[in-house]
Short mmCIF file of C-alpha atoms in Angstrom, two decimals:
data_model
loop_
_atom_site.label_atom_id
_atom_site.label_comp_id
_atom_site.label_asym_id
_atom_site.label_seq_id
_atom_site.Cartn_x
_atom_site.Cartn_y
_atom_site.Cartn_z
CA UNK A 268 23.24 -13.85 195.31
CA UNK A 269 22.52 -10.26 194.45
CA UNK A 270 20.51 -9.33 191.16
CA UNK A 271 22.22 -6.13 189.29
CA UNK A 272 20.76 -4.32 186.18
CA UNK A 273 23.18 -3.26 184.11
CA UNK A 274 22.09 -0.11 180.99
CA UNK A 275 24.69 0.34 178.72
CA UNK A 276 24.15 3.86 177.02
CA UNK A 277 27.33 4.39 175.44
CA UNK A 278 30.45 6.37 176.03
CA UNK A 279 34.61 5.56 175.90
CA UNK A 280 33.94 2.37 177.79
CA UNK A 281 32.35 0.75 175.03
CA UNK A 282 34.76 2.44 172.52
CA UNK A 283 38.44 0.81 170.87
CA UNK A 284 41.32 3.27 169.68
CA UNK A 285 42.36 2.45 166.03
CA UNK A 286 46.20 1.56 166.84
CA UNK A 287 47.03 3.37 163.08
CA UNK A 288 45.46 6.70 163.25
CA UNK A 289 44.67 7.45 167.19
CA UNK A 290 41.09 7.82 166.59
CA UNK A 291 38.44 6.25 169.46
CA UNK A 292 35.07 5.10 168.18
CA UNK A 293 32.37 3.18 168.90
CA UNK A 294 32.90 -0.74 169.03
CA UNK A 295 30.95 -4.00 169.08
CA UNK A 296 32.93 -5.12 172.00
CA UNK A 297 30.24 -5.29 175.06
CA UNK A 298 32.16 -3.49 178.03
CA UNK A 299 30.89 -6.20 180.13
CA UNK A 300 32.11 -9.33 178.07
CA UNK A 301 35.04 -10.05 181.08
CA UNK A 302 33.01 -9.12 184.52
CA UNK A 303 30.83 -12.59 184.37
CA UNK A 304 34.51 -14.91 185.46
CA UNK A 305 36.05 -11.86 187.71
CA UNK A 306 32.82 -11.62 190.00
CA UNK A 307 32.59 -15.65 190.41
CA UNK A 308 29.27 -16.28 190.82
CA UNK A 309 29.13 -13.27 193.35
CA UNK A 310 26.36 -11.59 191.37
CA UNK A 311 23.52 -12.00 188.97
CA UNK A 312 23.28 -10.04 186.39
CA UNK A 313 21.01 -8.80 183.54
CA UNK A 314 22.36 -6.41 180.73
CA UNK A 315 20.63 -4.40 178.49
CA UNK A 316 22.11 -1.37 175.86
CA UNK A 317 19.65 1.12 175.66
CA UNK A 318 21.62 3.34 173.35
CA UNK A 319 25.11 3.49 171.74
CA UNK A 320 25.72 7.44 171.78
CA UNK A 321 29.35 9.18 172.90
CA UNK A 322 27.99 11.72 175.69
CA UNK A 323 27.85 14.80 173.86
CA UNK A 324 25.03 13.27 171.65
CA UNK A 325 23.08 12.92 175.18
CA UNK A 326 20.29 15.24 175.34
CA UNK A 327 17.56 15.73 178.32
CA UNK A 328 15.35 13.39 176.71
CA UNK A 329 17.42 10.45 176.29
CA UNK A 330 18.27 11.12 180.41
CA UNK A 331 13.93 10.91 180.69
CA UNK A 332 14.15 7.73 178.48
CA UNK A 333 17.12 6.16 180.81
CA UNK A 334 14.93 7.05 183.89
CA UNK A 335 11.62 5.52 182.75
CA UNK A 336 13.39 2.44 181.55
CA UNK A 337 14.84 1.95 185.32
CA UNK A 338 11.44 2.46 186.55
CA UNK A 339 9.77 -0.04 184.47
CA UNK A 340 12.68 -2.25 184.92
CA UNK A 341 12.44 -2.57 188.61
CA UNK A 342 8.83 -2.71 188.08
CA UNK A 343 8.99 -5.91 186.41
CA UNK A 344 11.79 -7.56 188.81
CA UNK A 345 13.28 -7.39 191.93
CA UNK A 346 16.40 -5.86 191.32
CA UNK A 347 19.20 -5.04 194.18
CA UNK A 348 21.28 -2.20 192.53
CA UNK A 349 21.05 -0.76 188.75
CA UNK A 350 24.23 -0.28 187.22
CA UNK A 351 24.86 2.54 184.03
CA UNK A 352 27.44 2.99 182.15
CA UNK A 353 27.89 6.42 180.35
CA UNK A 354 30.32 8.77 178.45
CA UNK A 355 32.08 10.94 180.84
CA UNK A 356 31.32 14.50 178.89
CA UNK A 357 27.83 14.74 180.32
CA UNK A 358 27.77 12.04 182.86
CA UNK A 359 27.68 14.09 185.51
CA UNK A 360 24.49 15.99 184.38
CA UNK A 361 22.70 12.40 183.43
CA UNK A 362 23.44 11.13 187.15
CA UNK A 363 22.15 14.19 188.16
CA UNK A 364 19.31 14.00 186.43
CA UNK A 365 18.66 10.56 187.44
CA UNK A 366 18.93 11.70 191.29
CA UNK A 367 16.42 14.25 190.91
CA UNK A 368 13.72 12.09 189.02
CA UNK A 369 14.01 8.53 190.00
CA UNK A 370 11.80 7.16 192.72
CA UNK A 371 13.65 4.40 194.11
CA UNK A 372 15.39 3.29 197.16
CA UNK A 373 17.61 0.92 195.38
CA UNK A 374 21.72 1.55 194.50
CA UNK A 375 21.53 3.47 191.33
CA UNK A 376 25.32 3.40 190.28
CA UNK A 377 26.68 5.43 186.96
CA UNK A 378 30.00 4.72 185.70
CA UNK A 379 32.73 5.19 182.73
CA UNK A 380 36.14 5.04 181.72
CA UNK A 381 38.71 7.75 180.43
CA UNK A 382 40.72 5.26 178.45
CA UNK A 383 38.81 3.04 175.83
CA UNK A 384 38.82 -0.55 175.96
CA UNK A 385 42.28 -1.75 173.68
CA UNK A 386 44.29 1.77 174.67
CA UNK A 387 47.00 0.77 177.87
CA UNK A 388 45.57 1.36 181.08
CA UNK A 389 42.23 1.06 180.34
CA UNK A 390 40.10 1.82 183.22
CA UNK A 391 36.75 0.52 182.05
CA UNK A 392 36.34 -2.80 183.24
CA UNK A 393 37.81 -1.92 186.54
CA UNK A 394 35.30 0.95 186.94
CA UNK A 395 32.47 -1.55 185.90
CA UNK A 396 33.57 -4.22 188.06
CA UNK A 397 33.76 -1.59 191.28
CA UNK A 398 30.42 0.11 190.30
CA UNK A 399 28.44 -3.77 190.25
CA UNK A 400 30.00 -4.38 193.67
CA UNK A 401 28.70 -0.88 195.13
CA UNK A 402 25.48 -1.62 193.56
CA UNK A 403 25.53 -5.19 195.34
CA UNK A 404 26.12 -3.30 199.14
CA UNK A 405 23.16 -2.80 200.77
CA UNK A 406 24.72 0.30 202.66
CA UNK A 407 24.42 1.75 199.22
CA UNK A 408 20.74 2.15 199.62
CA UNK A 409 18.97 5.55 200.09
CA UNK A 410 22.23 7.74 198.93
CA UNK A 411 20.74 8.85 195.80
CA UNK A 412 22.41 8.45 192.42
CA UNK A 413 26.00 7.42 192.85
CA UNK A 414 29.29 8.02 190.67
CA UNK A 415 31.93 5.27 190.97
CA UNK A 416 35.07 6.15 188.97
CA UNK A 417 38.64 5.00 189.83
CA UNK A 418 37.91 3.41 193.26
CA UNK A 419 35.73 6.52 194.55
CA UNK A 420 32.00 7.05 195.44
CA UNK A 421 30.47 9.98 194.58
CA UNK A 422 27.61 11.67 194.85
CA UNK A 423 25.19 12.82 191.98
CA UNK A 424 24.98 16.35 192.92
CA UNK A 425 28.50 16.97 193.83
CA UNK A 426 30.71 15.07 191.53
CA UNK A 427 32.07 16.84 188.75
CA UNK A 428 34.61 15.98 185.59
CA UNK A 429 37.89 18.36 186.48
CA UNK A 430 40.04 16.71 184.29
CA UNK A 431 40.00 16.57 180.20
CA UNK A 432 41.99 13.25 180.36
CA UNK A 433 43.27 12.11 183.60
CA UNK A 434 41.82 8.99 184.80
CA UNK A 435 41.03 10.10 188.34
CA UNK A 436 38.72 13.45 186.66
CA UNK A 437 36.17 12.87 188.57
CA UNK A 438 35.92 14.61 191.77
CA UNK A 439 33.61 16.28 194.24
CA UNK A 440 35.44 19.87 195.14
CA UNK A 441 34.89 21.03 198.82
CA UNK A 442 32.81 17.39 199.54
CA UNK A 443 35.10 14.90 199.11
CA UNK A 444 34.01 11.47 198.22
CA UNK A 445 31.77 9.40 200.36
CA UNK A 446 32.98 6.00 200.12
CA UNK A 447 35.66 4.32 198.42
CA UNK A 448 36.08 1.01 197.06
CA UNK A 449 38.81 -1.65 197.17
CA UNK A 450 39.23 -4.83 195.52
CA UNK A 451 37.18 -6.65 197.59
CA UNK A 452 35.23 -4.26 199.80
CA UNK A 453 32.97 -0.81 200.19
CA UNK A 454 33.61 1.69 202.23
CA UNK A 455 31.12 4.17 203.22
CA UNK A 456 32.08 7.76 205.29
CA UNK A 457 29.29 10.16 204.87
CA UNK A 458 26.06 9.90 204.85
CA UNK A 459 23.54 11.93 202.65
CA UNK A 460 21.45 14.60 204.84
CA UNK A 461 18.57 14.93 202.46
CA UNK A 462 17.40 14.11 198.84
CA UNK A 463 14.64 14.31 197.33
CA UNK A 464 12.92 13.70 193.99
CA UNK A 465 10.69 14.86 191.23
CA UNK A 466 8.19 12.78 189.25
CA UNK A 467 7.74 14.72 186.08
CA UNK A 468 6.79 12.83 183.44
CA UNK A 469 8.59 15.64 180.66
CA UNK A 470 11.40 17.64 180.06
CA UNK A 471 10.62 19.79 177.19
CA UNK A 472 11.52 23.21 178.85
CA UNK A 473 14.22 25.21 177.46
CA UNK A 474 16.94 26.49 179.66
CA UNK A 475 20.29 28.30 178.69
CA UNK A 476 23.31 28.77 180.72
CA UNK A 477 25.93 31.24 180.69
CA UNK A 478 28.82 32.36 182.69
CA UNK A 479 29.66 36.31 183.57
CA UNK A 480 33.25 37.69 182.51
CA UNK A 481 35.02 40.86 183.30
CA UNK A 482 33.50 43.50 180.98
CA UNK A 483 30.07 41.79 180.46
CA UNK A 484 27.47 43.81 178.99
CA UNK A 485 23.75 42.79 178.49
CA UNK A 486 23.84 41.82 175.19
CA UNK A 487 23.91 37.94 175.64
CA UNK A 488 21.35 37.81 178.28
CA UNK A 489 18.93 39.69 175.82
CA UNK A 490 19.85 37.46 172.78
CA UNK A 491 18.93 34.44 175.19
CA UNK A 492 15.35 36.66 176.43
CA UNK A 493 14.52 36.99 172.78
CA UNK A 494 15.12 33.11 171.94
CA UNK A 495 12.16 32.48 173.55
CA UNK A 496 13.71 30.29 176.29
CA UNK A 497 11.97 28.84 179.74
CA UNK A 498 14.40 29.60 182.34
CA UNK A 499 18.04 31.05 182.37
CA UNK A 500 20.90 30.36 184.65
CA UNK A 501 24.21 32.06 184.93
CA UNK A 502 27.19 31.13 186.44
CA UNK A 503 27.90 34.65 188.32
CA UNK A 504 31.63 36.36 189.45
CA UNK A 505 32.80 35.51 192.87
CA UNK A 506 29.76 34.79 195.56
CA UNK A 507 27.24 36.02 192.89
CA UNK A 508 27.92 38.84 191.47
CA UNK A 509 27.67 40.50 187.67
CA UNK A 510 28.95 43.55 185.97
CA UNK A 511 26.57 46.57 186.37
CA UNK A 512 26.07 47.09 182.91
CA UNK A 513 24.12 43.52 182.87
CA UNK A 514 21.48 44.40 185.32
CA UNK A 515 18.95 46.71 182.81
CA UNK A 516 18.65 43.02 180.83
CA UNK A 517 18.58 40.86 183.88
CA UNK A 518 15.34 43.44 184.35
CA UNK A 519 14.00 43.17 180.71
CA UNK A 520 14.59 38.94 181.17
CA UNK A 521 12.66 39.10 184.98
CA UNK A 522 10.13 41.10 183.47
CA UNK A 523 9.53 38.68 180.69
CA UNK A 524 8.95 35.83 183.31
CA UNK A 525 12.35 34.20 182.53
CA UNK A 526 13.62 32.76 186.15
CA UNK A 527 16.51 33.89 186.27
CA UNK A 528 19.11 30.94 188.44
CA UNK A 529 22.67 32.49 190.00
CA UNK A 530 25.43 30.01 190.91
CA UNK A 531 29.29 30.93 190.96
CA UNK A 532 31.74 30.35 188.35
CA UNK A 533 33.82 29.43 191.07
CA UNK A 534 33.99 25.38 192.13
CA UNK A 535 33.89 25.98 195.19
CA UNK A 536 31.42 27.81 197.68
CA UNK A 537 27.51 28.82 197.27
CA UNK A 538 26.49 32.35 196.26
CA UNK A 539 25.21 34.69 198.55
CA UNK A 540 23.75 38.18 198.24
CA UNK A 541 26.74 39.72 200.47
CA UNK A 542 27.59 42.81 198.01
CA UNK A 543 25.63 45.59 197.53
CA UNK A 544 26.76 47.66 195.13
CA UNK A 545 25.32 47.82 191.38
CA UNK A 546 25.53 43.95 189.86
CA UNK A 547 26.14 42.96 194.01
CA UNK A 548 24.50 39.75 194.97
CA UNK A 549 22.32 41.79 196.92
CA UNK A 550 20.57 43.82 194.25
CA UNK A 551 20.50 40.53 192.06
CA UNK A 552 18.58 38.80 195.27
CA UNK A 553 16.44 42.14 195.42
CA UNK A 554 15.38 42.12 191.36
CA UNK A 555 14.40 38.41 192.12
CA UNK A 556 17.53 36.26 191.28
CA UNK A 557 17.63 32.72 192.90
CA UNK A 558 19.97 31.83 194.53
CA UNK A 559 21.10 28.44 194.12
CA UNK A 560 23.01 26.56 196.92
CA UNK A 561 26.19 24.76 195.82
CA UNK A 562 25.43 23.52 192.34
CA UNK A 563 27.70 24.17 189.09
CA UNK A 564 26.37 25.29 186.17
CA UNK A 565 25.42 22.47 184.31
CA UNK A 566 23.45 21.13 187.02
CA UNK A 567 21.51 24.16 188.67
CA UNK A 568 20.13 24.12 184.58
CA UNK A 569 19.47 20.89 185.00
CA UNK A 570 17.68 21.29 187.63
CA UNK A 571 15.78 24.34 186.63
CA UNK A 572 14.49 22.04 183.73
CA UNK A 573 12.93 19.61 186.02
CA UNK A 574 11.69 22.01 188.34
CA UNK A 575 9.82 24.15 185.57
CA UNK A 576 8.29 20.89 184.88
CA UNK A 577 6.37 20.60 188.24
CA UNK A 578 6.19 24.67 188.74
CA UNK A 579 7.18 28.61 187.56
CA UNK A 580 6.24 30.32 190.57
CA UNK A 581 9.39 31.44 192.01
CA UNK A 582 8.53 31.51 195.49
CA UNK A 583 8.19 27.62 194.76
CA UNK A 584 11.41 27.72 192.59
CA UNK A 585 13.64 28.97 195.30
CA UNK A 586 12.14 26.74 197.58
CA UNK A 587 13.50 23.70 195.42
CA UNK A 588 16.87 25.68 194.93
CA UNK A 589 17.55 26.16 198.64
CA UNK A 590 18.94 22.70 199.34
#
């Protein structure tokens, strides 16, 4: 029999819409009241709520809480798979977090629901009940943080939420999933080609994101310079590029030692510094831009949190954004 841990930290799934006025709030009802009698006797398991916070209340330190309380966790017992269950605003930037600083070999599994509990065609239980059995499956192991949502497996780093509503939001643009799951099994068709992790043991740094627009002067890059911020990452035009009349502040903000991260506002493709013209990727490459590969905003500043927490030299810093 296989031992899950399961965190509750909030989010729809644990929430009930009031039938009178439409509104969906938090609820006493425990999301995992009716998984005990569907996975008979299958599966052991131990559940915990660690908080009780929709996602947009979820801030970088409650994602450094979540990690440290897996670690000690699994410290204290042998677990086979951990199982989360999250909002779906931000849960793609906690799982990401999570893949980046947890230090485990074991099935970490994060999952949610679109529809609260009492609305019709609730998807919570079903997501729960999917996520516990790819936590269970030992093929599971090594792949990093994994997203289970409406019979897919995705990965950390690639899944996003594309959809305000729909129940099937969750997707990984250009990747595809990499594994699905049925009622009774788990499929796996990809395998991961590299992950790695990050012990830090803070995330106080200060990062801001924004993303480029025809017309963009410099004026919001050198409000976020004189904030005082850490680190800076901007979601560029096209395969990384910005209006010309932004690159005298992208100086000013290099020249302060702000590192300065470029991904596309497009979801699909990486940036690259093809264009050389003023603003091109290649001038932005030139001034000392990094480049990273693949990630969406959200992430690349999560990312560029926990990597200003191990270093700021940015030969080191594009190193870590290269992959």
């Amino acid at each position: 029999m296989k031992r899950i841990l399961v965190i509750h930290t909030g989010g729809t799934i644990s929430m009930k819409e009031n039938k009178e006025t439409g509104e969906v709030n938090t609820s006493s009802k425990h999301p995992l009241d009716e998984i005990s009698t569907m996975l008979k006797g299958e599966t052991e398991i131990e559940d915990e709520i660690l908080f009780h916070l929709p996602s947009p209340h979820i801030r970088p330190d409650h994602m450094l809480k979540l990690g440290r309380a897996i670690h000690e966790k699994m410290s204290k017992r042998n677990y086979d798979g951990i199982v989360i269950t999250h909002g779906t605003d931000t849960l793609e930037e906690t799982s990401y977090f999570l893949d980046l600083f947890l230090q485990t070999r074991k099935p970490v599994v994060v999952t949610g629901a679109m529809r609260s509990s009492n609305e019709i065609g609730a998807d919570g239980l079903y997501n729960l009940l999917s996520a516990i059995r790819v936590a269970s499956c030992d093929e599971a192991q090594e792949k990093g943080v994994l997203v289970v949502m409406n019979d897919e497996i995705h990965t950390a780093k690639n899944v996003t939420k594309t959809s305000t509503s729909n129940v099937a939001t969750f997707q990984s643009p250009q990747y595809g999933p990499i594994g699905i799951t049925t009622k009774n099994e788990v499929f796996f068709h990809h395998k991961m080609t590299r992950h790695d992790s990050y012990p830090i043991q803070h995330i106080n740094k200060r990062v801001a994101l924004i993303k480029a627009f025809a017309g963009m002067d410099g004026s919001l890059i050198d409000a976020v310079r004189e904030s005082n911020v850490d680190g800076l990452v901007i979601e560029a035009l096209g395969q990384g590029n910005l209006p010309p009349e932004t690159v005298e502040s992208l100086k000013r903000a290099i020249e302060a030692s702000i590192p300065i991260v470029l991904v596309s506002r497009c979801y699909q493709g990486i940036v690259q510094d093809t264009y050389g013209y003023p603003g091109g990727g290649r001038q932005l490459r030139d001034m000392g831009l990094i480049f990273a590969n693949g990630l969406t905003g959200p992430k690349a500043r999560i990312k560029l949190m926990v990597a200003l927490e191990m270093t700021t030299n940015l030969t080191e810093l594009e190193h870590m954004f290269s992959y």
